[in-house]
Short mmCIF file of C-alpha atoms in Angstrom, two decimals:
data_model
loop_
_atom_site.label_atom_id
_atom_site.label_comp_id
_atom_site.label_asym_id
_atom_site.label_seq_id
_atom_site.Cartn_x
_atom_site.Cartn_y
_atom_site.Cartn_z
CA UNK A 98 -0.03 0.15 0.48
CA UNK A 99 1.41 3.94 -0.77
CA UNK A 100 2.22 6.06 1.52
CA UNK A 101 -0.19 8.88 1.73
CA UNK A 102 0.71 12.01 2.08
CA UNK A 103 -2.25 15.25 3.56
CA UNK A 104 -1.42 19.09 2.88
CA UNK A 105 -4.01 21.28 4.10
CA UNK A 106 -2.23 24.34 1.99
CA UNK A 107 -2.43 27.58 3.29
CA UNK A 108 -5.35 30.56 2.05
CA UNK A 109 -4.98 34.20 1.49
CA UNK A 110 -7.22 36.94 1.32
CA UNK A 111 -5.16 39.04 -0.82
CA UNK A 112 -6.05 40.87 -3.99
CA UNK A 113 -5.29 38.17 -6.91
CA UNK A 114 -4.60 40.06 -10.06
CA UNK A 115 -6.02 36.82 -13.20
CA UNK A 116 -6.83 36.04 -16.69
CA UNK A 117 -10.72 37.56 -17.79
CA UNK A 118 -11.71 38.44 -14.26
CA UNK A 119 -11.65 41.19 -12.48
CA UNK A 120 -11.37 45.74 -13.46
CA UNK A 121 -10.15 45.70 -17.34
CA UNK A 122 -6.67 47.61 -17.26
CA UNK A 123 -5.83 50.78 -17.35
CA UNK A 124 -2.80 50.75 -19.20
CA UNK A 125 -2.54 55.35 -19.28
CA UNK A 126 -2.44 55.10 -15.16
CA UNK A 127 0.38 52.24 -15.32
CA UNK A 128 3.86 52.28 -14.43
CA UNK A 129 5.59 55.84 -13.66
CA UNK A 130 3.40 58.29 -14.97
CA UNK A 131 3.88 62.19 -13.09
CA UNK A 132 0.49 63.30 -12.11
CA UNK A 133 -3.00 61.81 -11.86
CA UNK A 134 -5.62 63.39 -12.46
CA UNK A 135 -10.03 61.46 -12.38
CA UNK A 136 -12.20 61.90 -14.93
CA UNK A 137 -12.72 65.63 -14.52
CA UNK A 138 -9.25 66.62 -14.83
CA UNK A 139 -8.59 67.24 -11.57
CA UNK A 140 -5.27 66.38 -9.97
CA UNK A 141 -5.34 63.28 -7.35
CA UNK A 142 -3.01 62.01 -5.20
CA UNK A 143 -0.87 58.64 -6.03
CA UNK A 144 -1.62 55.38 -4.61
CA UNK A 145 -1.77 52.06 -4.65
CA UNK A 146 -3.73 49.10 -4.02
CA UNK A 147 -1.17 47.00 -3.28
CA UNK A 148 2.93 47.12 -2.39
CA UNK A 149 3.39 45.60 -6.01
CA UNK A 150 1.19 47.07 -7.71
CA UNK A 151 1.56 48.19 -11.03
CA UNK A 152 -1.15 50.44 -11.31
CA UNK A 153 -1.78 54.33 -9.91
CA UNK A 154 -4.88 54.78 -8.38
CA UNK A 155 -6.82 51.20 -9.50
CA UNK A 156 -6.51 47.95 -9.56
CA UNK A 157 -4.05 46.13 -11.52
CA UNK A 158 -5.71 43.61 -14.22
CA UNK A 159 -5.09 41.02 -16.21
CA UNK A 160 -7.96 41.22 -18.63
CA UNK A 161 -7.95 44.08 -21.59
CA UNK A 162 -10.92 45.26 -23.92
CA UNK A 163 -10.22 44.79 -27.32
CA UNK A 164 -11.91 47.03 -29.65
CA UNK A 165 -11.26 45.82 -33.57
CA UNK A 166 -13.98 48.43 -36.34
CA UNK A 167 -15.21 46.52 -39.04
CA UNK A 168 -13.76 48.90 -41.81
CA UNK A 169 -10.17 48.47 -41.50
CA UNK A 170 -10.04 45.12 -41.29
CA UNK A 171 -12.24 44.41 -43.90
CA UNK A 172 -10.70 46.58 -46.23
CA UNK A 173 -12.02 44.70 -49.61
CA UNK A 174 -15.34 41.67 -50.28
CA UNK A 175 -13.87 39.32 -48.88
CA UNK A 176 -10.11 40.78 -47.79
CA UNK A 177 -8.82 40.31 -44.57
CA UNK A 178 -6.33 43.01 -43.29
CA UNK A 179 -6.10 40.42 -39.86
CA UNK A 180 -2.69 41.97 -38.96
CA UNK A 181 -4.96 44.97 -37.39
CA UNK A 182 -6.75 42.70 -34.96
CA UNK A 183 -2.63 40.84 -33.82
CA UNK A 184 -1.34 43.62 -33.06
CA UNK A 185 -4.28 45.18 -30.97
CA UNK A 186 -3.81 40.47 -28.71
CA UNK A 187 0.25 41.23 -28.94
CA UNK A 188 -0.29 44.56 -27.09
CA UNK A 189 -3.03 43.26 -24.16
CA UNK A 190 -0.65 40.07 -24.23
CA UNK A 191 2.78 42.46 -23.90
CA UNK A 192 0.58 43.70 -20.95
CA UNK A 193 0.22 40.18 -19.70
CA UNK A 194 -4.11 40.47 -20.30
CA UNK A 195 -6.00 38.80 -22.11
CA UNK A 196 -8.52 40.08 -24.78
CA UNK A 197 -12.13 40.92 -24.74
CA UNK A 198 -12.91 41.61 -28.09
CA UNK A 199 -14.93 43.75 -29.47
CA UNK A 200 -15.59 43.77 -33.80
CA UNK A 201 -17.82 46.58 -34.16
CA UNK A 202 -19.78 46.72 -37.72
CA UNK A 203 -19.14 51.61 -37.08
CA UNK A 204 -19.77 54.27 -34.72
CA UNK A 205 -21.28 58.16 -34.79
CA UNK A 206 -18.93 59.36 -37.00
CA UNK A 207 -17.81 59.55 -40.08
CA UNK A 208 -14.74 57.95 -39.32
CA UNK A 209 -16.17 55.06 -37.72
CA UNK A 210 -18.27 54.52 -41.53
CA UNK A 211 -19.30 50.52 -42.67
CA UNK A 212 -16.36 49.66 -45.12
CA UNK A 213 -15.98 52.16 -48.20
CA UNK A 214 -16.52 49.07 -50.27
CA UNK A 215 -19.68 48.84 -48.99
CA UNK A 216 -20.55 52.30 -48.09
CA UNK A 217 -19.79 52.44 -52.58
CA UNK A 218 -22.61 50.04 -52.84
CA UNK A 219 -24.69 52.07 -50.04
CA UNK A 220 -24.39 55.88 -50.09
CA UNK A 221 -28.17 56.71 -48.22
CA UNK A 222 -27.98 56.98 -44.24
CA UNK A 223 -30.56 56.33 -42.31
CA UNK A 224 -33.07 59.20 -40.05
CA UNK A 225 -32.34 55.89 -36.72
CA UNK A 226 -29.94 57.96 -34.46
CA UNK A 227 -27.95 54.23 -34.37
CA UNK A 228 -26.80 52.97 -37.73
CA UNK A 229 -24.77 54.05 -40.03
CA UNK A 230 -25.64 51.74 -42.82
CA UNK A 231 -30.09 50.90 -42.56
CA UNK A 232 -29.91 46.77 -41.86
CA UNK A 233 -33.13 46.24 -43.22
CA UNK A 234 -33.44 48.06 -47.18
CA UNK A 235 -29.07 46.93 -47.97
CA UNK A 236 -27.35 43.59 -47.20
CA UNK A 237 -25.93 44.93 -44.10
CA UNK A 238 -26.85 41.86 -42.52
CA UNK A 239 -25.21 39.12 -45.21
CA UNK A 240 -21.59 41.02 -45.15
CA UNK A 241 -21.75 41.44 -41.42
CA UNK A 242 -22.51 37.24 -40.93
CA UNK A 243 -19.63 36.67 -43.55
CA UNK A 244 -17.60 38.79 -41.44
CA UNK A 245 -18.32 36.76 -38.73
CA UNK A 246 -18.23 33.72 -39.49
CA UNK A 247 -15.13 34.17 -41.42
CA UNK A 248 -13.84 36.67 -38.19
CA UNK A 249 -14.91 33.17 -35.87
CA UNK A 250 -12.81 30.41 -38.07
CA UNK A 251 -9.55 32.30 -37.35
CA UNK A 252 -10.08 32.91 -33.60
CA UNK A 253 -11.78 30.35 -31.91
CA UNK A 254 -10.34 29.80 -29.58
CA UNK A 255 -7.07 31.43 -29.60
CA UNK A 256 -5.15 31.57 -26.33
CA UNK A 257 -4.91 35.23 -25.55
CA UNK A 258 -8.55 35.74 -25.72
CA UNK A 259 -10.78 35.68 -23.37
CA UNK A 260 -14.00 35.86 -25.02
CA UNK A 261 -16.33 37.88 -27.26
CA UNK A 262 -18.71 40.47 -27.83
CA UNK A 263 -21.65 39.04 -29.81
CA UNK A 264 -22.81 42.87 -31.98
CA UNK A 265 -25.70 42.56 -33.82
CA UNK A 266 -26.07 45.94 -34.96
CA UNK A 267 -25.34 49.91 -33.80
CA UNK A 268 -23.30 52.49 -33.18
CA UNK A 269 -20.50 50.45 -31.44
CA UNK A 270 -22.04 47.46 -32.13
CA UNK A 271 -23.73 48.33 -28.94
CA UNK A 272 -27.02 47.23 -29.94
CA UNK A 273 -28.90 50.32 -30.68
CA UNK A 274 -31.97 49.19 -32.94
CA UNK A 275 -31.60 45.93 -32.93
CA UNK A 276 -35.48 46.15 -31.72
CA UNK A 277 -36.52 46.76 -35.13
CA UNK A 278 -34.78 44.10 -37.67
CA UNK A 279 -36.37 41.71 -39.02
CA UNK A 280 -36.68 38.28 -36.34
CA UNK A 281 -34.75 36.43 -39.40
CA UNK A 282 -32.15 39.22 -39.28
CA UNK A 283 -31.16 38.93 -35.43
CA UNK A 284 -31.24 35.44 -36.45
CA UNK A 285 -28.32 35.16 -38.89
CA UNK A 286 -26.18 37.24 -37.29
CA UNK A 287 -26.53 35.54 -33.33
CA UNK A 288 -26.08 31.92 -35.35
CA UNK A 289 -22.73 33.32 -37.42
CA UNK A 290 -21.27 33.56 -33.24
CA UNK A 291 -23.09 30.61 -32.40
CA UNK A 292 -22.59 28.83 -35.30
CA UNK A 293 -18.40 30.01 -35.65
CA UNK A 294 -17.03 30.08 -32.22
CA UNK A 295 -17.47 26.72 -30.25
CA UNK A 296 -14.13 27.60 -27.89
CA UNK A 297 -14.44 31.19 -27.43
CA UNK A 298 -17.06 32.13 -24.63
CA UNK A 299 -19.38 34.84 -26.38
CA UNK A 300 -21.44 37.04 -24.36
CA UNK A 301 -24.24 39.28 -25.86
CA UNK A 302 -25.66 43.41 -24.68
CA UNK A 303 -27.98 42.86 -22.69
CA UNK A 304 -29.91 45.33 -24.95
CA UNK A 305 -34.04 43.72 -26.22
CA UNK A 306 -36.47 40.94 -25.50
CA UNK A 307 -36.43 39.78 -29.03
CA UNK A 308 -32.40 38.84 -29.87
CA UNK A 309 -32.07 37.80 -26.45
CA UNK A 310 -35.60 34.56 -26.98
CA UNK A 311 -33.79 34.83 -30.17
CA UNK A 312 -29.92 33.78 -28.01
CA UNK A 313 -31.87 31.44 -25.52
CA UNK A 314 -34.04 29.72 -28.16
CA UNK A 315 -31.15 28.06 -28.85
CA UNK A 316 -29.81 27.27 -25.38
CA UNK A 317 -26.55 29.03 -26.87
CA UNK A 318 -23.84 28.73 -23.70
CA UNK A 319 -24.23 33.01 -24.35
CA UNK A 320 -23.28 35.54 -21.49
CA UNK A 321 -24.12 39.53 -21.30
CA UNK A 322 -22.91 42.56 -20.85
CA UNK A 323 -24.35 45.82 -19.62
CA UNK A 324 -22.52 48.63 -20.03
CA UNK A 325 -24.63 51.27 -18.09
CA UNK A 326 -23.41 49.39 -13.77
CA UNK A 327 -24.04 52.03 -11.22
CA UNK A 328 -26.52 54.80 -13.10
CA UNK A 329 -28.46 55.28 -9.41
CA UNK A 330 -30.84 58.22 -11.25
CA UNK A 331 -28.42 60.57 -13.77
CA UNK A 332 -30.63 60.12 -16.56
CA UNK A 333 -34.22 60.90 -15.09
CA UNK A 334 -33.32 61.26 -11.05
CA UNK A 335 -35.03 58.99 -8.45
CA UNK A 336 -37.80 58.03 -11.42
CA UNK A 337 -35.70 55.73 -13.00
CA UNK A 338 -32.07 54.31 -13.40
CA UNK A 339 -30.39 51.40 -15.31
CA UNK A 340 -29.20 49.73 -11.87
CA UNK A 341 -33.13 49.81 -9.87
CA UNK A 342 -35.39 49.18 -12.97
CA UNK A 343 -33.51 47.85 -15.98
CA UNK A 344 -30.90 45.25 -14.91
CA UNK A 345 -32.99 42.66 -11.69
CA UNK A 346 -35.80 43.53 -13.90
CA UNK A 347 -34.58 42.07 -17.29
CA UNK A 348 -31.75 40.17 -16.31
CA UNK A 349 -35.21 37.75 -15.26
CA UNK A 350 -37.12 38.69 -18.05
CA UNK A 351 -34.86 38.53 -20.52
CA UNK A 352 -34.89 34.58 -18.98
CA UNK A 353 -30.36 35.32 -18.98
CA UNK A 354 -30.36 34.70 -14.80
CA UNK A 355 -28.03 31.57 -14.92
CA UNK A 356 -26.75 32.52 -18.15
CA UNK A 357 -23.38 32.91 -16.03
CA UNK A 358 -23.31 29.99 -15.44
CA UNK A 359 -21.44 28.98 -19.07
CA UNK A 360 -20.82 32.17 -19.76
CA UNK A 361 -19.15 35.79 -18.84
CA UNK A 362 -20.62 38.32 -17.62
CA UNK A 363 -19.51 41.69 -17.70
CA UNK A 364 -20.12 45.72 -16.74
CA UNK A 365 -19.71 48.56 -17.92
CA UNK A 366 -19.12 51.79 -16.26
CA UNK A 367 -22.01 54.19 -16.86
CA UNK A 368 -20.24 57.77 -16.74
CA UNK A 369 -17.39 56.75 -14.07
CA UNK A 370 -16.70 55.82 -11.01
CA UNK A 371 -15.98 59.00 -10.32
CA UNK A 372 -19.05 60.05 -11.25
CA UNK A 373 -20.78 57.65 -8.90
CA UNK A 374 -18.43 58.77 -6.01
CA UNK A 375 -19.26 63.28 -6.92
CA UNK A 376 -22.94 62.12 -7.06
CA UNK A 377 -22.95 60.15 -3.87
CA UNK A 378 -24.51 56.75 -5.36
CA UNK A 379 -24.28 53.75 -2.41
CA UNK A 380 -20.96 51.50 -3.82
CA UNK A 381 -22.09 48.69 -1.64
CA UNK A 382 -24.97 48.47 -2.96
CA UNK A 383 -24.02 48.25 -6.68
CA UNK A 384 -21.13 46.19 -5.46
CA UNK A 385 -23.89 43.46 -4.52
CA UNK A 386 -26.12 43.93 -7.07
CA UNK A 387 -23.32 42.30 -9.18
CA UNK A 388 -22.35 40.18 -7.24
CA UNK A 389 -25.63 38.71 -7.09
CA UNK A 390 -26.32 39.17 -10.66
CA UNK A 391 -22.70 36.99 -11.12
CA UNK A 392 -20.12 39.23 -12.36
CA UNK A 393 -16.69 38.33 -13.67
CA UNK A 394 -14.82 41.64 -15.10
CA UNK A 395 -15.46 45.40 -15.12
CA UNK A 396 -14.32 48.03 -17.90
CA UNK A 397 -14.18 51.51 -15.31
CA UNK A 398 -12.74 53.22 -18.51
CA UNK A 399 -9.44 53.84 -17.59
CA UNK A 400 -10.11 55.92 -15.32
CA UNK A 401 -9.46 56.08 -11.08
CA UNK A 402 -10.97 54.84 -8.30
CA UNK A 403 -12.13 57.28 -5.36
CA UNK A 404 -9.30 56.89 -2.56
CA UNK A 405 -11.90 56.46 -0.31
CA UNK A 406 -14.28 53.82 -2.17
CA UNK A 407 -10.50 51.18 -2.31
CA UNK A 408 -11.45 49.03 0.28
CA UNK A 409 -14.59 48.29 -0.92
CA UNK A 410 -13.97 47.41 -4.68
CA UNK A 411 -10.81 45.61 -2.60
CA UNK A 412 -13.69 43.16 -1.19
CA UNK A 413 -15.69 43.74 -4.76
CA UNK A 414 -12.40 41.90 -6.51
CA UNK A 415 -11.63 39.24 -4.08
CA UNK A 416 -15.82 38.25 -4.63
CA UNK A 417 -15.50 38.86 -8.82
CA UNK A 418 -15.94 36.07 -10.81
CA UNK A 419 -13.48 32.42 -10.14
CA UNK A 420 -11.58 32.00 -6.70
CA UNK A 421 -9.94 28.58 -6.18
CA UNK A 422 -9.30 28.37 -2.84
CA UNK A 423 -7.60 24.26 -2.22
CA UNK A 424 -7.91 23.30 0.84
CA UNK A 425 -7.16 20.12 1.16
CA UNK A 426 -4.61 17.93 -1.27
CA UNK A 427 -3.80 14.01 -0.73
CA UNK A 428 -1.16 11.93 -2.94
CA UNK A 429 0.81 9.29 -2.12
CA UNK A 430 4.70 10.12 -1.48
CA UNK A 431 6.24 7.19 -3.22
CA UNK A 432 5.58 6.19 -6.00
CA UNK A 433 6.90 3.01 -9.22
CA UNK A 434 7.96 4.35 -11.97
CA UNK A 435 5.24 2.54 -14.41
CA UNK A 436 2.82 3.43 -11.67
CA UNK A 437 -0.51 5.58 -10.89
CA UNK A 438 0.16 8.78 -8.88
CA UNK A 439 -2.94 8.59 -6.73
CA UNK A 440 -4.35 12.06 -6.06
CA UNK A 441 -7.95 13.10 -3.69
CA UNK A 442 -8.75 17.26 -2.98
CA UNK A 443 -10.74 18.96 -2.03
CA UNK A 444 -10.82 22.35 -4.53
CA UNK A 445 -13.26 25.74 -3.18
CA UNK A 446 -14.47 28.13 -5.62
CA UNK A 447 -15.67 31.03 -3.84
CA UNK A 448 -16.06 33.87 -5.88
CA UNK A 449 -19.67 34.92 -7.48
CA UNK A 450 -18.42 32.55 -10.65
CA UNK A 451 -16.75 29.84 -12.68
CA UNK A 452 -14.08 29.92 -14.86
CA UNK A 453 -14.60 29.68 -18.28
CA UNK A 454 -11.53 28.66 -20.27
CA UNK A 455 -10.57 25.88 -20.23
CA UNK A 456 -6.93 25.82 -18.90
CA UNK A 457 -6.21 22.52 -17.46
CA UNK A 458 -4.87 21.67 -14.46
CA UNK A 459 -1.64 19.98 -14.01
CA UNK A 460 0.92 18.58 -11.25
CA UNK A 461 4.91 19.19 -12.27
CA UNK A 462 7.18 16.39 -10.78
CA UNK A 463 10.74 18.88 -10.21
CA UNK A 464 13.76 16.94 -9.69
CA UNK A 465 17.53 18.78 -10.21
CA UNK A 466 16.72 17.51 -13.65
CA UNK A 467 14.60 16.93 -15.15
CA UNK A 468 10.92 18.32 -15.07
CA UNK A 469 7.81 16.53 -15.75
CA UNK A 470 3.98 18.05 -16.08
CA UNK A 471 1.37 15.45 -16.24
CA UNK A 472 -2.01 16.80 -17.47
CA UNK A 473 -5.38 16.36 -15.12
CA UNK A 474 -8.82 15.31 -17.09
CA UNK A 475 -10.56 17.15 -15.24
CA UNK A 476 -12.53 19.95 -16.67
CA UNK A 477 -12.58 23.44 -13.78
CA UNK A 478 -15.02 25.02 -15.62
CA UNK A 479 -17.35 22.91 -13.99
CA UNK A 480 -16.16 24.78 -10.49
CA UNK A 481 -19.78 26.53 -10.05
CA UNK A 482 -19.25 29.13 -6.66
CA UNK A 483 -20.59 28.24 -3.63
CA UNK A 484 -20.35 24.17 -4.13
CA UNK A 485 -17.98 21.85 -2.58
CA UNK A 486 -14.82 20.46 -5.18
CA UNK A 487 -13.96 17.51 -4.62
CA UNK A 488 -11.59 16.01 -6.88
CA UNK A 489 -10.23 12.20 -7.17
CA UNK A 490 -7.62 11.54 -10.11
CA UNK A 491 -5.10 8.56 -11.43
CA UNK A 492 -2.12 9.83 -13.57
CA UNK A 493 -0.13 7.22 -14.80
CA UNK A 494 4.31 7.92 -13.75
CA UNK A 495 5.63 7.73 -17.38
CA UNK A 496 8.29 4.36 -16.89
CA UNK A 497 11.22 6.20 -18.22
CA UNK A 498 10.55 9.58 -15.56
CA UNK A 499 14.66 8.41 -13.74
CA UNK A 500 14.24 7.38 -9.79
CA UNK A 501 14.89 9.19 -6.80
CA UNK A 502 12.99 12.51 -4.99
CA UNK A 503 10.54 14.69 -6.47
CA UNK A 504 9.03 18.31 -5.59
CA UNK A 505 5.07 17.86 -6.48
CA UNK A 506 3.97 21.74 -7.38
CA UNK A 507 -0.41 22.21 -8.89
CA UNK A 508 -1.30 24.53 -11.01
CA UNK A 509 -3.76 26.05 -13.55
CA UNK A 510 -1.76 26.97 -16.80
CA UNK A 511 -2.92 29.27 -19.41
CA UNK A 512 -0.11 28.21 -22.15
CA UNK A 513 0.72 31.60 -22.96
CA UNK A 514 3.57 32.80 -21.11
CA UNK A 515 2.99 36.73 -21.36
CA UNK A 516 -0.09 35.94 -19.53
CA UNK A 517 1.52 33.54 -16.45
CA UNK A 518 -0.62 30.88 -15.25
CA UNK A 519 -4.02 31.05 -12.86
CA UNK A 520 -3.32 32.27 -9.20
CA UNK A 521 -4.48 30.66 -6.35
CA UNK A 522 -6.27 31.75 -3.34
CA UNK A 523 -3.06 29.50 -1.23
CA UNK A 524 0.32 31.01 0.14
CA UNK A 525 3.39 29.99 -2.28
CA UNK A 526 3.30 30.77 -5.41
CA UNK A 527 5.82 30.27 -7.19
CA UNK A 528 5.83 30.88 -10.72
CA UNK A 529 2.22 30.48 -10.94
CA UNK A 530 3.14 26.54 -9.02
CA UNK A 531 1.81 26.57 -5.52
CA UNK A 532 4.36 23.26 -4.31
CA UNK A 533 2.18 20.51 -2.14
CA UNK A 534 5.61 18.73 -1.26
CA UNK A 535 8.23 15.61 -1.95
CA UNK A 536 7.12 12.84 -4.45
CA UNK A 537 9.83 9.60 -4.06
CA UNK A 538 9.42 7.71 -7.64
CA UNK A 539 10.60 4.25 -7.35
CA UNK A 540 12.87 2.09 -9.76
CA UNK A 541 12.89 -1.52 -10.59
CA UNK A 542 14.32 -3.37 -7.66
#
């Protein structure tokens, strides 16, 4: 009988920057930037969330919002300059970030128009304020769907992309006027996304009941994004706000209350967090609502977090997205080369959402001379919050592994060196791996 060793890792409550979750990065506040100003141009005292933070007046991040225009990529019908998007993904990777990607069909200004070749074919612009081309009287639906199909073929499963915005119509792809489209038009575009992206997670704007019904009727794994988080009455005073009169009701009405189990929930600030502070809005209420809705990441538009809210935001970050605690780890301390290493462990996801990218859980065996990596069959995307996660698995030790003593480490790998491994909420992080103890591998007797 093999000798079993049990380890109880030390749980930590420190801030963890992890791929695909947390605040969207703020490059303008990183490193040595001189003075710091709020979104209204007022100079603020510098502070950091942790002693070794790279970012001032804003938490560090491992997720970057990456937007690309249709006109810049599809320069002629069926001719694509994917290097436009590649450069943005390389920039995200250089910062150690995964990317939330949105390809937008157009925006409001002439320089953000539809592609030139499409404009030459359809010179008239509609009166509707959020459209630059009429999707009902032109070939917009066909052309945009073709673009999405090409986009998916090129980028589904890309290791830097953590999720993709499902954009249908409207300025910046934010959905303005979706409710006026025929169901067949919405179906054509959403099918292009749902049929094309089988690996990379998607999120759709929580905009209108029709598009949400088309998506949910397919039982698709699609999360949602909203772009006016924090509004507690900035448009209509106490009579109406997004936080009390739109989001709570329509997450339920649109049947998206369980979408978080399979795909991410993303939020963007209405105005800026500093505006919330000046208005005196209740940050604790805003935070608790997002946690109830299973938030994964928050786009603060690269602007500062008011310093009096620093501790509120720390608590928010420790619940936002996934957060994995390894509470108990039992393993065979002695195994034969060519034999099996049995593992039994207890995990907890103490965040409010799963992880949505299938990063492998690995064991690493390291001696003075060699390293061996053993890949688990466990799908960590199934580790939902508020559930005990019992993990048991038997790993085959290659017969050619030299006998001797090894360090046994555990980690979750992203496969991208610049992004690094997923950090666990336990002590002992060493380049993204956590040592569980010593392992003796025996050779032939």
